[in-house]
Short mmCIF file of C-alpha atoms in Angstrom, two decimals:
data_model
loop_
_atom_site.label_atom_id
_atom_site.label_comp_id
_atom_site.label_asym_id
_atom_site.label_seq_id
_atom_site.Cartn_x
_atom_site.Cartn_y
_atom_site.Cartn_z
CA MET A 28 0.00 0.00 0.00
CA PRO A 29 1.18 3.59 -0.51
CA TYR A 30 2.24 5.43 2.62
CA ASP A 31 1.70 9.12 3.30
CA GLN A 32 3.81 9.11 6.46
CA VAL A 33 6.96 7.46 7.76
CA GLN A 34 8.32 6.91 11.26
CA PHE A 35 11.97 6.06 12.01
CA LEU A 36 13.17 3.99 14.97
CA GLY A 37 16.79 3.12 15.78
CA HIS A 38 18.58 1.06 18.41
CA ALA A 39 21.39 3.23 19.76
CA ILE A 40 23.61 0.47 21.19
CA ASN A 41 27.40 0.23 21.22
CA THR A 42 28.42 -2.75 19.07
CA GLY A 43 32.18 -2.33 19.44
CA PRO A 44 34.47 -4.88 21.12
CA ALA A 45 35.22 -5.06 24.82
CA ARG A 46 38.43 -3.40 25.99
CA ASP A 47 40.69 -4.55 28.80
CA PRO A 48 42.14 -1.30 30.22
CA THR A 49 44.94 -3.10 32.06
CA ASN A 50 46.74 -4.10 28.87
CA ASN A 51 44.74 -2.21 26.22
CA THR A 52 43.65 -5.38 24.42
CA TYR A 53 40.27 -5.93 22.79
CA ALA A 54 37.96 -8.90 22.47
CA TYR A 55 34.76 -9.59 20.57
CA VAL A 56 31.76 -10.23 22.79
CA GLY A 57 29.50 -13.24 22.42
CA ARG A 58 28.57 -16.68 23.65
CA SER A 59 31.43 -19.17 23.28
CA ASN A 60 28.97 -21.59 21.70
CA VAL A 61 27.93 -20.03 18.40
CA ASP A 62 24.53 -21.76 18.40
CA ASP A 63 23.82 -20.13 21.76
CA ASP A 64 25.14 -16.81 20.48
CA ILE A 65 22.80 -16.75 17.50
CA ARG A 66 19.82 -17.91 19.54
CA ASP A 67 20.35 -15.30 22.24
CA ARG A 68 20.91 -12.40 19.84
CA ILE A 69 17.74 -13.26 17.95
CA ALA A 70 15.88 -13.45 21.27
CA ARG A 71 17.13 -9.97 22.22
CA VAL A 72 15.94 -8.58 18.91
CA ARG A 73 12.54 -10.18 19.53
CA SER A 74 12.31 -8.34 22.85
CA LEU A 75 13.49 -5.09 21.26
CA LEU A 76 10.87 -5.35 18.52
CA GLN A 77 8.09 -5.67 21.05
CA VAL A 78 9.25 -2.47 22.74
CA ALA A 79 9.40 -0.78 19.34
CA ARG A 80 5.92 -1.96 18.45
CA ASP A 81 4.52 -0.57 21.70
CA GLU A 82 6.22 2.79 21.11
CA ALA A 83 5.50 3.20 17.39
CA ALA A 84 2.44 4.84 15.88
CA PRO A 85 -0.23 2.15 15.31
CA ASP A 86 -1.69 3.69 12.17
CA ALA A 87 -1.57 1.44 9.11
CA GLY A 88 -0.91 4.44 6.87
CA ILE A 89 2.43 5.10 8.57
CA LEU A 90 5.44 3.11 7.39
CA LYS A 91 7.64 2.24 10.36
CA VAL A 92 11.36 2.04 9.49
CA MET A 93 13.50 0.37 12.13
CA MET A 94 17.28 0.06 11.94
CA LEU A 95 20.05 -1.48 14.04
CA PRO A 96 23.74 -0.46 13.88
CA GLU A 97 26.59 -2.15 12.04
CA PHE A 98 28.16 -5.26 13.69
CA TYR A 99 24.99 -6.18 15.55
CA PHE A 100 25.67 -9.79 14.58
CA ARG A 101 29.26 -11.00 14.49
CA GLY A 102 29.59 -13.68 17.16
CA PRO A 103 32.36 -14.51 19.62
CA ARG A 104 35.14 -14.74 17.01
CA GLY A 105 34.33 -11.63 15.01
CA ALA A 106 32.55 -13.40 12.14
CA TYR A 107 30.16 -16.28 11.53
CA THR A 108 30.52 -18.96 8.89
CA LEU A 109 28.25 -18.42 5.90
CA ASP A 110 25.90 -21.15 7.13
CA GLN A 111 25.71 -19.52 10.54
CA ALA A 112 25.08 -16.09 8.99
CA LEU A 113 22.24 -17.58 6.95
CA ARG A 114 20.70 -18.88 10.17
CA VAL A 115 20.89 -15.35 11.59
CA VAL A 116 19.07 -13.93 8.57
CA GLU A 117 16.42 -16.65 8.64
CA GLY A 118 15.91 -16.11 12.36
CA LEU A 119 15.40 -12.38 11.85
CA GLN A 120 12.97 -12.99 9.02
CA ALA A 121 10.92 -15.32 11.20
CA LEU A 122 10.56 -12.59 13.84
CA VAL A 123 8.68 -10.26 11.48
CA GLN A 124 6.78 -12.75 9.37
CA ASP A 125 3.27 -12.36 10.73
CA GLU A 126 0.59 -9.77 10.24
CA GLN A 127 1.50 -7.58 13.23
CA TRP A 128 4.60 -6.41 11.33
CA ARG A 129 2.78 -5.27 8.23
CA ASP A 130 3.63 -1.59 7.57
CA TRP A 131 7.17 -2.10 8.92
CA PHE A 132 10.52 -2.13 7.14
CA PHE A 133 13.64 -3.39 8.92
CA ALA A 134 17.35 -2.88 8.32
CA PHE A 135 18.82 -5.37 10.79
CA GLY A 136 22.22 -3.78 11.30
CA SER A 137 24.91 -5.94 9.75
CA VAL A 138 25.93 -9.58 9.89
CA ILE A 139 29.62 -10.46 9.57
CA ALA A 140 30.47 -13.74 7.85
CA TYR A 141 33.57 -15.40 6.43
CA SER A 142 34.51 -18.07 3.93
CA TYR A 143 37.72 -19.67 2.72
CA ALA A 144 38.90 -21.32 -0.48
CA GLY A 145 41.01 -24.13 0.98
CA ASP A 146 40.16 -27.19 3.02
CA VAL A 147 41.21 -25.75 6.38
CA ASP A 148 39.19 -23.21 8.33
CA PRO A 149 41.32 -20.05 8.76
CA MET A 150 40.46 -20.25 12.43
CA ASP A 151 42.76 -23.28 12.49
CA ASP A 152 45.32 -22.23 9.89
CA ASN A 153 46.15 -18.59 9.17
CA THR A 154 48.36 -19.17 6.14
CA GLU A 155 45.62 -17.64 3.98
CA PRO A 156 43.39 -14.79 5.13
CA ALA A 157 39.68 -15.39 5.51
CA GLU A 158 37.40 -13.62 3.06
CA VAL A 159 34.87 -11.64 5.05
CA TYR A 160 31.43 -10.29 4.19
CA ASN A 161 29.61 -7.44 5.90
CA ILE A 162 25.96 -7.64 4.89
CA VAL A 163 22.85 -5.70 5.85
CA PRO A 164 19.69 -7.85 5.77
CA CYS A 165 16.65 -5.71 5.03
CA GLN A 166 13.15 -7.09 5.37
CA ILE A 167 9.60 -5.97 4.68
CA GLY A 168 7.49 -6.99 7.67
CA GLY A 169 4.32 -9.08 7.58
CA TYR A 170 5.42 -10.97 4.49
CA GLY A 171 3.64 -14.26 5.23
CA GLN A 172 5.31 -17.07 3.30
CA ASP A 173 7.28 -14.93 0.82
CA ALA A 174 10.42 -14.13 2.82
CA ALA A 175 12.75 -14.04 -0.17
CA ASP A 176 10.50 -11.72 -2.18
CA ALA A 177 10.25 -9.36 0.79
CA ALA A 178 14.00 -9.35 1.51
CA ARG A 179 16.88 -7.22 0.28
CA VAL A 180 20.58 -7.61 1.09
CA VAL A 181 23.19 -4.85 0.81
CA MET A 182 26.90 -5.67 1.13
CA LYS A 183 29.51 -3.28 2.46
CA GLU A 184 32.23 -2.73 -0.15
CA LYS A 185 35.12 -1.18 1.76
CA LEU A 186 36.96 -2.66 4.76
CA SER A 187 37.71 -0.14 7.50
CA GLY A 188 40.73 -0.32 9.77
CA ILE A 189 38.40 -0.57 12.76
CA ASP A 190 36.16 -3.33 11.37
CA PHE A 191 38.23 -6.02 13.09
CA ILE A 192 40.38 -6.16 16.19
CA SER A 193 43.97 -5.16 15.52
CA SER A 194 46.40 -6.35 18.18
CA PRO A 195 49.75 -8.14 18.45
CA THR A 196 49.62 -11.71 17.19
CA SER A 197 50.25 -14.67 19.43
CA PRO A 198 52.03 -17.81 18.13
CA ASP A 199 49.00 -19.02 16.18
CA GLY A 200 48.38 -15.55 14.77
CA LEU A 201 44.69 -15.50 15.47
CA ARG A 202 44.30 -14.42 19.08
CA GLY A 203 43.07 -10.96 19.98
CA ALA A 204 43.64 -11.48 23.69
CA GLN A 205 45.25 -14.24 25.70
CA ASP A 206 43.50 -17.58 25.14
CA TYR A 207 40.93 -15.92 22.91
CA GLU A 208 40.48 -17.08 19.33
CA ALA A 209 39.41 -14.30 17.00
CA PHE A 210 39.79 -12.82 13.54
CA LEU A 211 42.33 -10.01 13.50
CA LEU A 212 42.45 -7.26 10.89
CA ASP A 213 45.68 -8.58 9.36
CA TYR A 214 44.12 -11.99 8.77
CA VAL A 215 41.05 -11.01 6.82
CA SER A 216 40.44 -9.71 3.33
CA HIS A 217 37.27 -8.06 2.12
CA LEU A 218 35.32 -9.48 -0.79
CA ASP A 219 36.28 -7.30 -3.74
CA PRO A 220 33.44 -5.05 -4.92
CA MET A 221 32.01 -5.71 -8.36
CA SER A 222 33.26 -2.28 -9.42
CA ASP A 223 34.96 0.77 -8.01
CA ILE A 224 32.79 3.34 -6.27
CA GLY A 225 31.28 5.73 -8.78
CA VAL A 226 31.78 3.48 -11.82
CA ASP A 227 28.60 1.44 -12.19
CA SER A 228 24.97 1.59 -11.12
CA GLU A 229 24.07 0.64 -7.55
CA VAL A 230 20.56 -0.55 -8.49
CA GLN A 231 19.73 -4.11 -7.46
CA PHE A 232 18.51 -6.48 -10.15
CA VAL A 233 18.05 -9.38 -7.72
CA ASN A 234 17.02 -9.09 -4.08
CA TYR A 235 20.24 -10.54 -2.70
CA GLY A 236 22.54 -8.80 -5.16
CA GLY A 237 24.37 -6.65 -2.61
CA GLU A 238 24.00 -3.33 -4.44
CA GLY A 239 22.83 -0.36 -2.42
CA VAL A 240 19.64 0.81 -4.18
CA PHE A 241 16.34 -1.06 -4.36
CA LYS A 242 12.57 -0.64 -4.30
CA ALA A 243 10.41 -1.69 -1.35
CA CYS A 244 7.08 -0.59 0.14
CA GLY A 245 6.46 1.75 -2.79
CA PHE A 246 9.69 3.75 -2.31
CA THR A 247 13.25 3.71 -3.60
CA TRP A 248 15.82 3.11 -0.87
CA GLY A 249 19.55 3.65 -0.70
CA VAL A 250 21.62 1.79 1.89
CA GLU A 251 25.34 2.22 2.50
CA VAL A 252 27.36 0.93 5.44
CA CYS A 253 29.70 3.17 7.45
CA LEU A 254 32.90 3.72 5.43
CA ASP A 255 31.00 3.27 2.17
CA HIS A 256 29.00 6.38 3.09
CA ALA A 257 32.17 8.32 3.94
CA LEU A 258 33.50 7.46 0.47
CA GLY A 259 30.25 8.44 -1.27
CA ARG A 260 29.21 5.03 -2.55
CA LEU A 261 25.67 6.15 -3.36
CA GLN A 262 26.34 9.80 -4.06
CA GLN A 263 28.94 8.90 -6.71
CA SER A 264 26.95 6.07 -8.27
CA SER A 265 26.19 6.43 -11.95
CA ASN A 266 22.56 6.65 -13.09
CA LEU A 267 21.35 7.00 -9.51
CA PRO A 268 17.53 6.95 -9.36
CA LYS A 269 15.53 9.31 -7.20
CA ILE A 270 15.95 7.99 -3.65
CA ALA A 271 13.35 8.63 -0.94
CA PHE A 272 15.17 7.12 2.05
CA GLN A 273 18.94 6.89 2.58
CA LEU A 274 19.86 4.50 5.41
CA ILE A 275 23.33 4.39 7.00
CA PRO A 276 23.94 1.62 9.55
CA SER A 277 27.41 2.22 10.98
CA CYS A 278 29.92 1.71 13.76
CA GLY A 279 32.04 4.85 13.85
CA MET A 280 30.33 7.17 11.34
CA SER A 281 27.94 10.10 11.13
CA ILE A 282 26.03 11.59 8.22
CA LYS A 283 28.34 13.35 5.76
CA GLY A 284 26.54 16.25 4.13
CA ALA A 285 28.59 16.04 0.94
CA ASN A 286 27.54 12.40 0.49
CA ILE A 287 23.80 12.79 0.89
CA ALA A 288 22.46 11.03 -2.19
CA LEU A 289 19.02 12.61 -2.44
CA GLN A 290 17.57 16.05 -3.01
CA THR A 291 14.34 15.54 -1.11
CA GLY A 292 13.72 12.75 1.38
CA TRP A 293 15.11 11.31 4.60
CA VAL A 294 18.62 10.33 5.71
CA PHE A 295 18.80 8.04 8.74
CA ASN A 296 21.97 6.97 10.55
CA VAL A 297 22.17 4.47 13.43
CA ASP A 298 25.70 4.14 14.79
CA GLY A 299 27.21 1.68 17.26
CA LEU A 300 30.41 3.45 18.26
CA ASN A 301 30.45 7.26 18.13
CA ARG A 302 28.64 10.04 19.90
CA GLY A 303 26.51 12.12 17.59
CA ARG A 304 23.55 14.47 17.51
CA THR A 305 21.36 12.09 19.53
CA SER A 306 23.66 9.92 21.62
CA SER A 307 22.53 7.12 23.89
CA ALA A 308 22.67 8.22 27.49
CA ALA A 309 21.99 4.74 28.83
CA ALA A 310 25.16 2.85 27.95
CA PRO A 311 28.74 3.58 29.00
CA GLY A 312 29.87 2.96 25.43
CA PRO A 313 28.84 5.67 22.94
CA ALA A 314 26.21 5.17 20.26
CA HIS A 315 23.86 7.50 18.42
CA THR A 316 21.12 7.98 15.87
CA GLU A 317 20.53 10.90 13.52
CA LEU A 318 17.62 11.72 11.24
CA LEU A 319 17.84 14.44 8.60
CA GLU A 320 14.94 15.86 6.65
CA VAL A 321 16.14 16.96 3.21
CA VAL A 322 14.10 19.37 1.09
CA ALA A 323 15.60 20.62 -2.17
CA GLY A 324 19.07 19.92 -0.80
CA ASN A 325 18.51 21.74 2.50
CA THR A 326 18.74 19.67 5.68
CA GLN A 327 17.18 19.84 9.12
CA SER A 328 17.79 17.49 12.06
CA LEU A 329 14.95 16.02 14.09
CA ASP A 330 14.97 14.84 17.69
CA PRO A 331 13.61 11.49 18.92
CA VAL A 332 11.95 10.27 22.06
CA ARG A 333 14.47 8.18 24.02
CA VAL A 334 13.19 4.88 25.36
CA ALA A 335 15.28 3.19 28.04
CA LEU A 336 15.87 -0.53 27.62
CA ALA A 337 16.61 -1.41 31.23
CA THR A 338 14.89 -4.79 30.96
CA LEU A 339 16.81 -5.84 27.84
CA ASP A 340 19.54 -8.13 29.17
CA VAL A 341 22.49 -8.06 26.76
CA ALA A 342 25.18 -9.29 29.16
CA GLY A 343 27.71 -11.43 27.34
CA LEU A 344 26.46 -10.26 23.93
CA TYR A 345 27.26 -6.54 23.82
CA ALA A 346 30.04 -4.99 25.88
CA HIS A 347 28.49 -1.68 26.86
CA GLY A 348 24.90 -2.29 27.84
CA ALA A 349 21.54 -2.26 26.07
CA GLY A 350 21.58 1.38 24.98
CA GLU A 351 18.34 3.12 24.03
CA LEU A 352 15.58 2.87 21.47
CA HIS A 353 15.21 6.19 19.66
CA VAL A 354 11.71 6.79 18.33
CA TYR A 355 11.23 9.70 15.95
CA PRO A 356 7.79 11.27 15.44
CA PRO A 357 5.88 10.37 12.27
CA GLN A 358 6.64 12.65 9.34
CA PRO A 359 5.44 13.10 5.76
CA ALA A 360 6.96 10.32 3.68
CA ILE A 361 8.04 12.87 1.11
CA PRO A 362 8.93 16.10 2.94
CA SER A 363 8.11 19.47 1.42
#
């Protein structure tokens, strides 16, 4: 159905690694058993969604857009296997399958996965770097039995120096902290993008294509992850269609005015590392959201209602507490 109004909601939670101040080492946070890690993260999202549903406008004519920050799903070692990442995506889809999530669109932060060409898992043999994937699963809510048709996937193109732990290697080369197995920055390589930024179109031809522009819910969306936004992935794309909503899930980024890829519409950033215009006051680790209204190239920031998440238990999954849910007031879908 066409929507006259839109409402943005973001989880301002720090998704960075834990830091040991005694020796300045870092460690990913998660359950040591990956099955438990995936199950518990999905369960936390389920609880978060119920809070969001209670706080959001109930009107069917308002499209609710909910986003999580980058690195929301990466597991205890910094990345999941591809099979494990698929289970994460399928678990998220199942959460928003039924009718109560109609009129919702979700960008579920990002899921970090890895693969390898040889016969030995790079967790056991670091002679070849793992190839890593940073993907944003997007989902139209209330899809019934058509999960694939209602899904979009965007893949981050550029690897940032803070995307993985960087610390001195131990004898096996894979430990971020003593007795802790993890992917380090020097032992991963990013999947090469299909083209350099600014060369080819970013429009998706298939739902899981990884490009940053697609249609959903009657609008054209643009999604770019963290460093991709800083480098102008969408703004420099050739033959860029008219985008209504530009979404930026990140962990260490804010909206860059020069890289806004629309003339009139909405730009929404949910970040899991930095302080910004609307920072989370609930967690010791910084996080923020930011929503910009853009009209004919002119921008204006909006302020959300902050919802505390004191009952959301994230111990052992996220290092700096549950953060806040930021709920922005409904606005015209196309500002004027």
